[in-house]
N, CA and C of each residue as an Amber inpcrd file, in Angstrom:
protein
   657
   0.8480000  -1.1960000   0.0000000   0.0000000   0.0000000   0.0000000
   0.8770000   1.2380000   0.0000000   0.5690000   2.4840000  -0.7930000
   1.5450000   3.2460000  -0.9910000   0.7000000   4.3570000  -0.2530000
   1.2680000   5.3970000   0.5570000   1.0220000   6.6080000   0.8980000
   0.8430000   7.9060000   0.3210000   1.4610000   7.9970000  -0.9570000
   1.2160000   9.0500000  -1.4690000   2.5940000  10.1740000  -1.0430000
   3.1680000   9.6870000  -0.4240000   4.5780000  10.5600000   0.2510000
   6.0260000   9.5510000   0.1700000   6.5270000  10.4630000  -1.0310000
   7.4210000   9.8830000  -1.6450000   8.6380000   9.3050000  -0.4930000
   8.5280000   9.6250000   0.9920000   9.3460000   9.3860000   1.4980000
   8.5560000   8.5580000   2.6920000   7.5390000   8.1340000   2.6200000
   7.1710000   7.7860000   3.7110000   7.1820000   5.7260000   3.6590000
   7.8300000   5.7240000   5.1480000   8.2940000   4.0040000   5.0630000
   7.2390000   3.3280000   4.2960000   7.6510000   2.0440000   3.9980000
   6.8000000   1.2550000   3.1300000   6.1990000   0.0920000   3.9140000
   4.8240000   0.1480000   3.8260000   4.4890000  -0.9180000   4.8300000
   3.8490000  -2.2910000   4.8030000   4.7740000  -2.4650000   5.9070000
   4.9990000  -4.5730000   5.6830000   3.4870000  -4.9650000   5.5900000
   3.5780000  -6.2250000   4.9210000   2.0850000  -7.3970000   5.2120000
   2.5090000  -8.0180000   5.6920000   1.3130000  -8.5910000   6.3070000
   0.9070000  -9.6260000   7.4200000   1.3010000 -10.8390000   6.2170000
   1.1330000 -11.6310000   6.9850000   0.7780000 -12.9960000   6.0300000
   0.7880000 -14.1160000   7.5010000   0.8910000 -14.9800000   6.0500000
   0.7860000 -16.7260000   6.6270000   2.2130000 -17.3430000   6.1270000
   3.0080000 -18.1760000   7.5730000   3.9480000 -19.1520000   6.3630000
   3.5940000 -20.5400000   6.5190000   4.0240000 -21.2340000   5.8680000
   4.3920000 -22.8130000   6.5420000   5.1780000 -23.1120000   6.4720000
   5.5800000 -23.5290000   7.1890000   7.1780000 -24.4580000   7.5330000
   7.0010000 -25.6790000   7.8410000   8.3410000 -27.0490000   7.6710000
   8.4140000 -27.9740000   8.0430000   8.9700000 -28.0400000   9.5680000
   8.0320000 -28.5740000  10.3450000   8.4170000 -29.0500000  11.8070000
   9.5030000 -28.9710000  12.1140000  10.2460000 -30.3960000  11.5480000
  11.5400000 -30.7310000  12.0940000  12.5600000 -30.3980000  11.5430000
  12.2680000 -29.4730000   9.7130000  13.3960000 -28.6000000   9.3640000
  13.5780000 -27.2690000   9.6080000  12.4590000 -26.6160000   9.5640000
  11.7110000 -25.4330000   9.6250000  12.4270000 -24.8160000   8.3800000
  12.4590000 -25.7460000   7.3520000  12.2200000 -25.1810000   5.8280000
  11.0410000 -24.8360000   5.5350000  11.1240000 -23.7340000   4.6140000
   9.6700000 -22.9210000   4.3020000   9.0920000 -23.5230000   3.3640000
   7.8140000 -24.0650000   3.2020000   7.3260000 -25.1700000   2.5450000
   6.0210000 -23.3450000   1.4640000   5.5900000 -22.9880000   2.4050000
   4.8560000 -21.7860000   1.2360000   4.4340000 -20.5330000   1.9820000
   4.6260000 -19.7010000   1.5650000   4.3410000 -18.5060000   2.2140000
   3.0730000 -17.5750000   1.5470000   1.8800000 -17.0870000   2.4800000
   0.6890000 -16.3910000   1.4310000   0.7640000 -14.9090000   2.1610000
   1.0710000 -13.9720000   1.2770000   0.9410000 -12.7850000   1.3940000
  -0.4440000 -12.6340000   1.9640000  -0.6620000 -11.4650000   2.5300000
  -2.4550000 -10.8780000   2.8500000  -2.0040000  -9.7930000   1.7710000
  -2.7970000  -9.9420000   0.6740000  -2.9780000  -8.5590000  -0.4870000
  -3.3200000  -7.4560000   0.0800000  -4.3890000  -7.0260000   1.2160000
  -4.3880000  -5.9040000   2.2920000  -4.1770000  -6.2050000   3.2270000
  -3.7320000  -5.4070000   4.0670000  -3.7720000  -5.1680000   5.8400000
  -4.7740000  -5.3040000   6.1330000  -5.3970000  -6.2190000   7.3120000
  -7.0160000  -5.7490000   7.5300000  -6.6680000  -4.8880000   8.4780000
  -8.2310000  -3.8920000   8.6130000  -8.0280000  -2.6890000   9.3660000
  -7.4250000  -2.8740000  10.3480000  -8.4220000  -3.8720000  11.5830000
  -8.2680000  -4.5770000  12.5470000  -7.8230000  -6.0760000  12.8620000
  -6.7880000  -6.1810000  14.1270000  -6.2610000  -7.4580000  14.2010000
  -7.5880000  -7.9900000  16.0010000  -8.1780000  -8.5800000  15.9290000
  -8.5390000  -9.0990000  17.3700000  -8.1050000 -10.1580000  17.9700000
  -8.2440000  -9.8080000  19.6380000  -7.0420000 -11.1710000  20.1300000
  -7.7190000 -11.2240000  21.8880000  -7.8310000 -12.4090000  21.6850000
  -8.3160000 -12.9730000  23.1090000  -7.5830000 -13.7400000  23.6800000
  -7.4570000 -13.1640000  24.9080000  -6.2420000 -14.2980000  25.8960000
  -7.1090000 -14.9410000  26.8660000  -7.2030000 -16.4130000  26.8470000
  -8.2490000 -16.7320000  28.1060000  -7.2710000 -17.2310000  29.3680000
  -7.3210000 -16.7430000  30.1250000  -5.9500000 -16.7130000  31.0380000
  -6.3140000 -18.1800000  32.0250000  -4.8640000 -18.8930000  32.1890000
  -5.3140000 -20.4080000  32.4490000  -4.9850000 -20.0200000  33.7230000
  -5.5120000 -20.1290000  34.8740000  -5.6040000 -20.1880000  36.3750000
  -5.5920000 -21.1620000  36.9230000  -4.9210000 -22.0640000  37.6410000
  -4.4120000 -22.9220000  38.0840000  -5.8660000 -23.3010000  39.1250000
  -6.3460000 -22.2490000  39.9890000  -7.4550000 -22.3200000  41.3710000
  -8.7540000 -21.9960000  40.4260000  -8.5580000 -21.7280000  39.1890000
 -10.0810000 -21.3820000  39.0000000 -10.9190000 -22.5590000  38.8350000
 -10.3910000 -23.2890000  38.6910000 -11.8370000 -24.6200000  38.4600000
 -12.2230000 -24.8550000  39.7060000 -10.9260000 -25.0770000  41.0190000
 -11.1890000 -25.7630000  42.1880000 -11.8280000 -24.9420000  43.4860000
 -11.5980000 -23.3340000  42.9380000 -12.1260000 -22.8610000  43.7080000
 -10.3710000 -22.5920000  45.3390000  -9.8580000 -23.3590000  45.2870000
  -8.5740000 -22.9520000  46.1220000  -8.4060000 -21.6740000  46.6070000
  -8.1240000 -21.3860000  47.7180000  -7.5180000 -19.9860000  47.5910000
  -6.0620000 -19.4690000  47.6560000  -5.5360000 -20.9850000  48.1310000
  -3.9070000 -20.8580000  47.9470000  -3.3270000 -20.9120000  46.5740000
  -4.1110000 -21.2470000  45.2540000  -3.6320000 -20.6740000  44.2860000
  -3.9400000 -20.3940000  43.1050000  -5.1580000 -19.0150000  43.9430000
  -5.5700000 -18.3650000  43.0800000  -5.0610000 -17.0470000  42.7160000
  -3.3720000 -17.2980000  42.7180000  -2.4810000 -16.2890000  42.2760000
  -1.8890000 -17.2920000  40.8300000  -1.5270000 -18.1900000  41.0690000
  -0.8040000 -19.1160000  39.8400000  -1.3510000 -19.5530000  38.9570000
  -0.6570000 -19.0780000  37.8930000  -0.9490000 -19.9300000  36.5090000
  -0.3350000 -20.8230000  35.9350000  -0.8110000 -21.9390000  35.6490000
  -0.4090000 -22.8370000  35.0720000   0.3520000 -22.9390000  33.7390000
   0.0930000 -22.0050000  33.0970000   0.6750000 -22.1430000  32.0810000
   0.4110000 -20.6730000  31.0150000   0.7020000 -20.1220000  29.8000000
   0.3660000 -18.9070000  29.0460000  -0.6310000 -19.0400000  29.0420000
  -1.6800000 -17.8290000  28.4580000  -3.3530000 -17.3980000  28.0590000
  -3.5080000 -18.4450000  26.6650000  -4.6190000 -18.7570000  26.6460000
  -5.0610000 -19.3340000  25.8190000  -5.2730000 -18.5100000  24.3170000
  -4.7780000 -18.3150000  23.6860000  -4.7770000 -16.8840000  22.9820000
  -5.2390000 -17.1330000  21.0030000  -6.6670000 -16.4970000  20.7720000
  -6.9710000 -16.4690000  19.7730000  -6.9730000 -15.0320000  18.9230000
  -6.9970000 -15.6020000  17.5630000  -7.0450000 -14.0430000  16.9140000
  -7.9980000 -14.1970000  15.6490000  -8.3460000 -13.3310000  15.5760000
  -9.6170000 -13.2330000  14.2630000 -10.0020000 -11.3100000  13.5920000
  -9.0990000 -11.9980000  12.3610000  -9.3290000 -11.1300000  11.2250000
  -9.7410000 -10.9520000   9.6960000  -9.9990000  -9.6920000   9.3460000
 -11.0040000  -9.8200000   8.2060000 -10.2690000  -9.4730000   7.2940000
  -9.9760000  -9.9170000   6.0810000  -8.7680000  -9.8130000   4.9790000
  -9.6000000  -9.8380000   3.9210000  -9.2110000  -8.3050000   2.4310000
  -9.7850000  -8.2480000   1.3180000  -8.8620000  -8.9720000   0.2490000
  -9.3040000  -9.7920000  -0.6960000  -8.2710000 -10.1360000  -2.0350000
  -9.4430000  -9.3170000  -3.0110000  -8.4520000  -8.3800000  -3.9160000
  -8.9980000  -8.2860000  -5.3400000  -8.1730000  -8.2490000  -6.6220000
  -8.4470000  -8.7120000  -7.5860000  -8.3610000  -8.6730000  -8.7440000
  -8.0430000  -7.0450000  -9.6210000  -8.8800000  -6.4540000  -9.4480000
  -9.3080000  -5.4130000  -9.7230000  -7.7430000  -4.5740000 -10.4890000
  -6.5800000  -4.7300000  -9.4310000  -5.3970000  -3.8070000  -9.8120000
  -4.8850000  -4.2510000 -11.2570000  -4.7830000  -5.5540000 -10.8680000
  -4.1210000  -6.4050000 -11.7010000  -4.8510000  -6.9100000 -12.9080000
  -6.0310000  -6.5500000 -12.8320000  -7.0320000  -6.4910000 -13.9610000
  -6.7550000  -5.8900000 -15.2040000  -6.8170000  -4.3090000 -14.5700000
  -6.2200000  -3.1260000 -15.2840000  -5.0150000  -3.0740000 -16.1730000
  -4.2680000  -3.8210000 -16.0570000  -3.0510000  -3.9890000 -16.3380000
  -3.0280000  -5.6690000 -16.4910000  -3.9620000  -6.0890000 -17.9630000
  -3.2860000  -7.4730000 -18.1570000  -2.3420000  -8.3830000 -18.5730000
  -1.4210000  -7.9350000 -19.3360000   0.1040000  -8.3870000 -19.9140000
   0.8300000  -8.5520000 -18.5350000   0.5540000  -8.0000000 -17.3710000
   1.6630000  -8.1340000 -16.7740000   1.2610000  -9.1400000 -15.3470000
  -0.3260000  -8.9140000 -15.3030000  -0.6730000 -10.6140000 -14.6430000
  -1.7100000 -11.2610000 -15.2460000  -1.0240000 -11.8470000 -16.3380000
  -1.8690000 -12.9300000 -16.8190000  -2.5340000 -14.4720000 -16.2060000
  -2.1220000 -14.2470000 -14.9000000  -2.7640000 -14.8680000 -14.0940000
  -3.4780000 -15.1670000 -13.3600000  -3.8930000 -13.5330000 -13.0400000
  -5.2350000 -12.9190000 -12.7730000  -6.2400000 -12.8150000 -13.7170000
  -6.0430000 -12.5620000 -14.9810000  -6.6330000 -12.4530000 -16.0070000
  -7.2800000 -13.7850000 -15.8860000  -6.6800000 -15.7110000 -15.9040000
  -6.8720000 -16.3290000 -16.2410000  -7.5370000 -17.1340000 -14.8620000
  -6.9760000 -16.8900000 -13.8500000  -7.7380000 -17.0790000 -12.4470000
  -8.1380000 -16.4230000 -11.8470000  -8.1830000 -15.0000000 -11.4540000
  -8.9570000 -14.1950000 -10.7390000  -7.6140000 -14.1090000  -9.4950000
  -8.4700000 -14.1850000  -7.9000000  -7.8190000 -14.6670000  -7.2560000
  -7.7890000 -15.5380000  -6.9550000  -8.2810000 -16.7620000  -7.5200000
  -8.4430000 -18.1430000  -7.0140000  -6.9890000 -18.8220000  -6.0900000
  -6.0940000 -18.6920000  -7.1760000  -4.6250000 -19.2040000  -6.3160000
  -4.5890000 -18.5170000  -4.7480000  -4.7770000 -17.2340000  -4.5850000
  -4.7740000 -17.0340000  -3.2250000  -5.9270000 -17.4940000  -2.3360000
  -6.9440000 -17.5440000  -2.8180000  -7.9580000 -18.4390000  -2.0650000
  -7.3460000 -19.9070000  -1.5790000  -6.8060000 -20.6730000  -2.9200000
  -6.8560000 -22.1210000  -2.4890000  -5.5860000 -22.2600000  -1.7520000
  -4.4150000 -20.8090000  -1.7170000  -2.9660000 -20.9010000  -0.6750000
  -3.8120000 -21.0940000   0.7850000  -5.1370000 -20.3530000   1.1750000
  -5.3470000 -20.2910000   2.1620000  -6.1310000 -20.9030000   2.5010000
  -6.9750000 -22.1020000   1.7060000  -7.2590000 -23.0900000   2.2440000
  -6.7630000 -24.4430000   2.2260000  -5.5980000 -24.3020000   1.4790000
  -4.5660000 -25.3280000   1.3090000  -4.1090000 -25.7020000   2.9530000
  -4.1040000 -24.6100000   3.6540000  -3.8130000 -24.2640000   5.3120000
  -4.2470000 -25.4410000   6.3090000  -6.0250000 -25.7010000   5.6350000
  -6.6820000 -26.7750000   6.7100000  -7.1090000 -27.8550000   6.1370000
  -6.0450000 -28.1550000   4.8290000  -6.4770000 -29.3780000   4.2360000
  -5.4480000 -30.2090000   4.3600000  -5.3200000 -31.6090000   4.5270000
  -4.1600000 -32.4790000   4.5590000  -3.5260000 -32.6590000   3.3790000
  -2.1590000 -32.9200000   3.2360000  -1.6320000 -32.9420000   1.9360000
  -2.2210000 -34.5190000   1.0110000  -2.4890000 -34.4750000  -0.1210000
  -3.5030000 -35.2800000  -0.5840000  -2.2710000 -36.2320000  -0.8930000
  -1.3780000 -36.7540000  -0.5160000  -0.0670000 -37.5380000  -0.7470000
  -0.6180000 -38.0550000   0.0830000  -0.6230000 -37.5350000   1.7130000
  -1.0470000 -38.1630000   2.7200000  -2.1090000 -38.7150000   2.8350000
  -3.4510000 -38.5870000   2.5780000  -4.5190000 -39.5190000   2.1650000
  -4.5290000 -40.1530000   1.0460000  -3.9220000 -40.2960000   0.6350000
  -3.5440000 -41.7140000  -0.4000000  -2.9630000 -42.6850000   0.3290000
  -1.4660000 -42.1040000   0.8770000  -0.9080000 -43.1370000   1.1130000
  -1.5910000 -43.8910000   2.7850000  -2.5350000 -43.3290000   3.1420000
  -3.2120000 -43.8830000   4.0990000  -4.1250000 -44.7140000   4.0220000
  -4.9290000 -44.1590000   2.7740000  -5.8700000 -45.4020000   1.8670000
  -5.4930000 -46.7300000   1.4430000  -3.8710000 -46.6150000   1.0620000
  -3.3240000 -47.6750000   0.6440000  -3.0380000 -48.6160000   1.7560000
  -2.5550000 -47.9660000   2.8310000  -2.4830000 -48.7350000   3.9990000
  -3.3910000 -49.5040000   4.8870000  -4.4180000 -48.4060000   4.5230000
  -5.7660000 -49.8340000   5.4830000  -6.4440000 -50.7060000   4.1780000
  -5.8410000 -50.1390000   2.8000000  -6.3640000 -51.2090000   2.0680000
  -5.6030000 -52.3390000   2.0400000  -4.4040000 -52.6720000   2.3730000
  -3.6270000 -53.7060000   2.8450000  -3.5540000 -54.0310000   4.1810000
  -4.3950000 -53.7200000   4.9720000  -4.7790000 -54.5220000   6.3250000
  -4.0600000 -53.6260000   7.4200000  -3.5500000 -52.5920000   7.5320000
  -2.6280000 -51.9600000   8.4920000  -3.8970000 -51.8250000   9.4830000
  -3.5070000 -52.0750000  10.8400000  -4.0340000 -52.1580000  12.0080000
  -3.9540000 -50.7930000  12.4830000  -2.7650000 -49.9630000  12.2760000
  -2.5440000 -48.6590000  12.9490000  -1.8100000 -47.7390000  12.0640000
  -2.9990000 -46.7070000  11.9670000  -2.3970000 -45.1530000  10.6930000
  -2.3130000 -44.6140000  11.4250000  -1.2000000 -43.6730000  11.3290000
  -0.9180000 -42.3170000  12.0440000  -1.1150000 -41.2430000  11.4970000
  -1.8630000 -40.0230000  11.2100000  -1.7770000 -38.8590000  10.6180000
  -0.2910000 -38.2170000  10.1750000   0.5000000 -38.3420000   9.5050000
   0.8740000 -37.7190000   9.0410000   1.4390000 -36.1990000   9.4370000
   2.0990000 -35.6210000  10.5280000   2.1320000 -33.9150000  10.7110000
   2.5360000 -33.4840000   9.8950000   1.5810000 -32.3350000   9.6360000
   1.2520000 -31.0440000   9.0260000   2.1240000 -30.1680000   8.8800000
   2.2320000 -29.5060000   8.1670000   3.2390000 -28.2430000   7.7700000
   2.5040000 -27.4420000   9.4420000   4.0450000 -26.7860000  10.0120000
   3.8970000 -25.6250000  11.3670000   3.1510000 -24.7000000  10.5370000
   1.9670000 -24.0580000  10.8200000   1.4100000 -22.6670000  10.0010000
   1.7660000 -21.4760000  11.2540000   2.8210000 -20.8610000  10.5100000
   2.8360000 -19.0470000  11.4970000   1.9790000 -18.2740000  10.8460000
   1.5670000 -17.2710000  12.0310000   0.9450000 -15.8760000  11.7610000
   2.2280000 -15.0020000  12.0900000   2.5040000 -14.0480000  10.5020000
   3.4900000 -13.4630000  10.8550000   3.0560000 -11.6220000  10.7640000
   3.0600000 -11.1410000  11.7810000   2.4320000  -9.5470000  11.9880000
   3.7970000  -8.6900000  12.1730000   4.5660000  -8.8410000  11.8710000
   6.1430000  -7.8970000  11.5370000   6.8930000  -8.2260000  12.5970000
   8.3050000  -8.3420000  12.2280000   8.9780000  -8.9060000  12.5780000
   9.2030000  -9.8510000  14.5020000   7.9480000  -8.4470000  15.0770000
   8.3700000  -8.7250000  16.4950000   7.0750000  -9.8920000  16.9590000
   6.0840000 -10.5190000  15.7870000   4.7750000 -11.5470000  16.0870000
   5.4020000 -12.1260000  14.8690000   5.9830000 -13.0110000  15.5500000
   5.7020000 -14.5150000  14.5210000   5.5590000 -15.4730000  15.6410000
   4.1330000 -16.2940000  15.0070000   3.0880000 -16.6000000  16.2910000
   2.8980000 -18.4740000  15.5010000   3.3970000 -19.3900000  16.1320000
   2.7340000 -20.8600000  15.7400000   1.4530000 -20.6820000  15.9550000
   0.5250000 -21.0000000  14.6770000  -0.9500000 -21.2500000  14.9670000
  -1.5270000 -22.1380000  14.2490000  -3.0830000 -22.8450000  14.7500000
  -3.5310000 -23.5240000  14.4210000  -4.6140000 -23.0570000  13.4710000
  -4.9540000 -22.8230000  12.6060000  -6.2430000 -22.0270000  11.4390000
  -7.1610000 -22.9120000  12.0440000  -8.0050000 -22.1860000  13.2750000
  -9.5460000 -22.5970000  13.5890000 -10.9730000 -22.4460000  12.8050000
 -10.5650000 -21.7070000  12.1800000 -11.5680000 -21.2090000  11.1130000
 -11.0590000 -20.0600000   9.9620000 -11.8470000 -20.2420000   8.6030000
 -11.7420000 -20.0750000   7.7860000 -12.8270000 -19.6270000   6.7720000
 -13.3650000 -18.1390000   6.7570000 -14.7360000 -18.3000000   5.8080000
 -14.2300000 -17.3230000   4.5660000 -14.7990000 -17.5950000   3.6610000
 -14.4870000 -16.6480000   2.3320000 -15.9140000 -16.6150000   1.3850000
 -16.0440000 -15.2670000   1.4630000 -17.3570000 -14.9190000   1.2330000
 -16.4300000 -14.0440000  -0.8440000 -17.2910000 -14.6500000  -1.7150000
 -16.4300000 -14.8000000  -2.6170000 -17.5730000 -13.3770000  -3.6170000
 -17.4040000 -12.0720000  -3.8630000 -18.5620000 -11.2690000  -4.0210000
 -18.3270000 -10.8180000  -5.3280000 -16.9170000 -11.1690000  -6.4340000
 -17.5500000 -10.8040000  -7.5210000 -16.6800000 -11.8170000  -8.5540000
 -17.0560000 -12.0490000  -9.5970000 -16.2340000 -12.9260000 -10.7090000
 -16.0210000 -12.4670000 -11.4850000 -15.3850000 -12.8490000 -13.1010000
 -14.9410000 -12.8060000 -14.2580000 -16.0640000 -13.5650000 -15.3060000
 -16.2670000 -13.3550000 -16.7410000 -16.8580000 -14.8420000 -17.6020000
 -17.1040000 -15.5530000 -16.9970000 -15.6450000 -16.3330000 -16.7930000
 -15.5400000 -17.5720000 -16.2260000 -16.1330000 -18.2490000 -15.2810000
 -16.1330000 -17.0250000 -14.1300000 -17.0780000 -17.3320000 -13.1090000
 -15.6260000 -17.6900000 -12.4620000 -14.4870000 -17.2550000 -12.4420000
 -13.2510000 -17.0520000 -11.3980000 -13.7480000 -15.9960000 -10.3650000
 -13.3340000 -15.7010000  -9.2480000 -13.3960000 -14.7620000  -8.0920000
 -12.9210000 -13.8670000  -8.5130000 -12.8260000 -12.6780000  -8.2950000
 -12.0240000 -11.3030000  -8.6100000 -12.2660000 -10.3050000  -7.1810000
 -12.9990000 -10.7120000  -6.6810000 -13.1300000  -9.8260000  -5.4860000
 -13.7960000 -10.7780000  -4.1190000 -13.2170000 -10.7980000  -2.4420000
 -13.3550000 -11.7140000  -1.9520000 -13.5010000 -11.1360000  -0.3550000
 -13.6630000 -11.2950000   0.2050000 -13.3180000 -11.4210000   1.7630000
 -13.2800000 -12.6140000   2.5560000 -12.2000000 -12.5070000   2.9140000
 -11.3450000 -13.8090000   4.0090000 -11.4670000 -13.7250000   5.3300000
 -12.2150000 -14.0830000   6.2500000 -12.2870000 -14.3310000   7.9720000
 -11.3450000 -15.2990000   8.2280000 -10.2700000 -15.3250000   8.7910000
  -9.2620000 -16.0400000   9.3880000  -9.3260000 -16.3490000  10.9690000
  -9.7570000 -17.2950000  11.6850000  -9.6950000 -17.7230000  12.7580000
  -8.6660000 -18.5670000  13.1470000  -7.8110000 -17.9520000  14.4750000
  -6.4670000 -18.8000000  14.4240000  -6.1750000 -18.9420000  16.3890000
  -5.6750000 -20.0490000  16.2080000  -5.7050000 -20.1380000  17.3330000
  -3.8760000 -20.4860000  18.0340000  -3.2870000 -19.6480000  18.8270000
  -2.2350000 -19.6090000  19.0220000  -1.6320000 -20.8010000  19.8580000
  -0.3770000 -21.5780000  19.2080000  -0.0380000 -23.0220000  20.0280000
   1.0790000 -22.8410000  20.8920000   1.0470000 -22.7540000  22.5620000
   1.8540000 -23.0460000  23.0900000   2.5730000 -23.7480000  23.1140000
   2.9680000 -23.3730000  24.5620000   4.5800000 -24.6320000  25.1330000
   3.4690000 -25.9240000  25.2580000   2.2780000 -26.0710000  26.0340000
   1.7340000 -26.3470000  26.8170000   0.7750000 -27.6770000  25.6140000
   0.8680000 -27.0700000  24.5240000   0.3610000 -27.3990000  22.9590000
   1.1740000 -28.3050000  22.3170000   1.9480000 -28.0390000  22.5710000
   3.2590000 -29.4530000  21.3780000   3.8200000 -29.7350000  22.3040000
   4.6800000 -31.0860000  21.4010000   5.9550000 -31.8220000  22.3270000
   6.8930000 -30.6990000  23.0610000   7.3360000 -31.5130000  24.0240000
   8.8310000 -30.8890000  24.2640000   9.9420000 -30.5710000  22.9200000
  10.6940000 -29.7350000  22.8000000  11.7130000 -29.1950000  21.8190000
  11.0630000 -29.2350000  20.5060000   9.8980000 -29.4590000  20.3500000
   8.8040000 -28.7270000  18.7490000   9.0500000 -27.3610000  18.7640000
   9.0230000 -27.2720000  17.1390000  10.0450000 -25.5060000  16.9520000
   8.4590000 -24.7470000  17.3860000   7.1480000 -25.2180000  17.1870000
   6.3690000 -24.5990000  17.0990000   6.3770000 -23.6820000  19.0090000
   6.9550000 -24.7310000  19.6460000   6.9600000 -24.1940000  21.1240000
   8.3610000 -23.3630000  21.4030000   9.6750000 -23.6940000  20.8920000
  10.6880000 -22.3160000  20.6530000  10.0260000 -21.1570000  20.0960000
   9.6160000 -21.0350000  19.1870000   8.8230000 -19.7730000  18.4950000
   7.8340000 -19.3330000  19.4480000   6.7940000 -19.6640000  20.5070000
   6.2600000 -19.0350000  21.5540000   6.8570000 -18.8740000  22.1160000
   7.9740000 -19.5260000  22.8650000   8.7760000 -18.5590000  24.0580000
   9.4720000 -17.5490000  23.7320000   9.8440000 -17.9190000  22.1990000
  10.3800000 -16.2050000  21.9500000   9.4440000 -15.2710000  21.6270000
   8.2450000 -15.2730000  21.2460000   7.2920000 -14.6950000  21.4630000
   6.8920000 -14.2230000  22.7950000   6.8830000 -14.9230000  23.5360000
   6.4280000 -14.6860000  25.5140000   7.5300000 -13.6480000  25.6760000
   9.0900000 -14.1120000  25.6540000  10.0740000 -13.1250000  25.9730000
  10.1000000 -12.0630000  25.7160000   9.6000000 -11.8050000  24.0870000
   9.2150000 -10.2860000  23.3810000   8.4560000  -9.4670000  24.3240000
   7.2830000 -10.4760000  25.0370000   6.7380000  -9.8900000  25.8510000
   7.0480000  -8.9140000  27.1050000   7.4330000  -9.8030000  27.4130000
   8.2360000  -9.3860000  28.8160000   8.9910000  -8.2580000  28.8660000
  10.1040000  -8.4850000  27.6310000  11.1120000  -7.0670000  27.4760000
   9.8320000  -6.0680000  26.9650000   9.2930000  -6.0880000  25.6440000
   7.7650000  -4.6800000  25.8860000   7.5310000  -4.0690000  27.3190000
   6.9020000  -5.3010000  27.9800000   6.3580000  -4.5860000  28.7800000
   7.2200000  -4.2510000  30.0600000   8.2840000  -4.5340000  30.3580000
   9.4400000  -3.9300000  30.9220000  10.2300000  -2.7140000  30.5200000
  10.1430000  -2.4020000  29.6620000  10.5350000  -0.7450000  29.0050000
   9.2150000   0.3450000  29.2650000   8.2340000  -0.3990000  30.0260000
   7.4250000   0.8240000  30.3580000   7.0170000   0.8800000  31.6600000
   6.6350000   2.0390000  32.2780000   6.1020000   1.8150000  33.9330000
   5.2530000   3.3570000  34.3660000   4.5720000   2.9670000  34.3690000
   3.8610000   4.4350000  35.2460000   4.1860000   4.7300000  36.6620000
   3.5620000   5.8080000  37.3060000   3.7160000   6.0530000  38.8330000
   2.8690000   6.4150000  39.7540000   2.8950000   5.7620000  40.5650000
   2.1310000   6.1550000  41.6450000   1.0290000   7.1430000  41.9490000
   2.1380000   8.3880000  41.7330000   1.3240000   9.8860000  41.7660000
   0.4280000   9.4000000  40.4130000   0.6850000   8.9710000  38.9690000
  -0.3370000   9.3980000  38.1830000  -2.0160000   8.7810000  38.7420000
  -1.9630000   7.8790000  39.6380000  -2.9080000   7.3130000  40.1550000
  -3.6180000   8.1100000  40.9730000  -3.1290000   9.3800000  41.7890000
  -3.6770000  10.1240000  42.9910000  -3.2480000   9.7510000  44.2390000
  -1.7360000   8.6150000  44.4790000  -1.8440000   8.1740000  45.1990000
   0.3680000   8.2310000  45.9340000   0.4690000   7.9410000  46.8740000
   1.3700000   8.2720000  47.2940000   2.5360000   6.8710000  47.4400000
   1.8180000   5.9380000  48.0540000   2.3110000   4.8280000  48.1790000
   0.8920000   4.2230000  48.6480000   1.3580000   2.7330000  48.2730000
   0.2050000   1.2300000  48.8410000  -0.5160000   1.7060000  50.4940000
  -0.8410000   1.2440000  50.6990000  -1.5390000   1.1810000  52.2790000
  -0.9890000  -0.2020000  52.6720000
């Protein structure tokens, strides 16, 4: 997205990557074509005493917030329309390819249901799923977040002839995977603690005071 001010920084997109688990080679990365306006994010904070009612520890938590995010993302056609020699791929799909990058997200790789078919068609007693490409939410450099795509809607509002998409809106529901979430030493749980740590240093570079409260010291 350009500003209109020949000097003014240029600003990053969000996106999606995937990576392999145990290489954390980048298997595909999907741009967000806009920024959505808004990012939303819910932390459901895990309390160790809240189920039991305890009062000795209903200071401790067991573990990070349970933490979801849900945003609204535009794809269009429209730029790249205007100008067809130079994406003839829009011309010929619309945005379809970015649609199916992002539902490629919550589908299993179709290698893997084959070769699972083949296996209980020869009598295998025990299939294992297959793990999934790690999916990050990456929000600039200081959120790159392991998540799980909880949901996914795409409301698809205008086409081509063809009846390709050209104009779209994407609801992304994602749900953030702790330590607490994967194995021990899964990169998906290194990548939250350096995420948590980010935290910590943030919110350690700031502090208010006392007086701004009306107040002098605790009682």
């Amino acid at each position: 997205m350009t500003t209109g001010f020949p000097r003014s920084p240029k600003t990053l997109s969000g996106g999606i990557v995937l990576v392999d688990p145990a290489t954390s080679a980048v298997r595909r990365i999907v741009v967000l074509q806009y920024n959505p306006d808004t990012l939303s994010r819910t932390l459901q904070v895990q309390g160790s005493g809240a189920e039991s009612g305890d009062r000795v520890d209903v200071l401790r938590l067991k573990g990070a917030p349970v933490q979801t995010i849900k945003l609204d993302a535009e794809l269009d056609a429209g730029d790249q329309l205007e100008q067809p020699d130079a994406h003839p791929q829009a011309v010929q799909l619309g945005i379809a390819p970015q649609i199916a990058a992002l539902e490629a997200c919550v589908y299993p790789a179709s290698a893997t249901v084959l070769a699972n078919e083949a296996l209980a068609a020869s009598g295998s007693l025990e299939i294992l799923p297959a793990e999934a490409a790690l999916t990050l939410f990456v929000w600039g450099a200081r959120r790159i977040l392991p998540v799980r795509v909880a949901e996914l809607s795409v409301t698809e509002e205008a086409f081509d002839p063809a009846l390709n998409p050209i104009r779209a809106k994407v609801t992304l529901g994602l749900r953030v995977l702790g330590t607490n979430d994967v194995p021990r030493g899964h990169r998906a749980a290194a990548l939250f603690m350096a995420h948590h740590q980010s935290i910590e240093r943030l919110a350690a570079s700031t502090s208010g005071q006392l007086a701004a409260l009306g107040i002098g010291r605790l009682p």
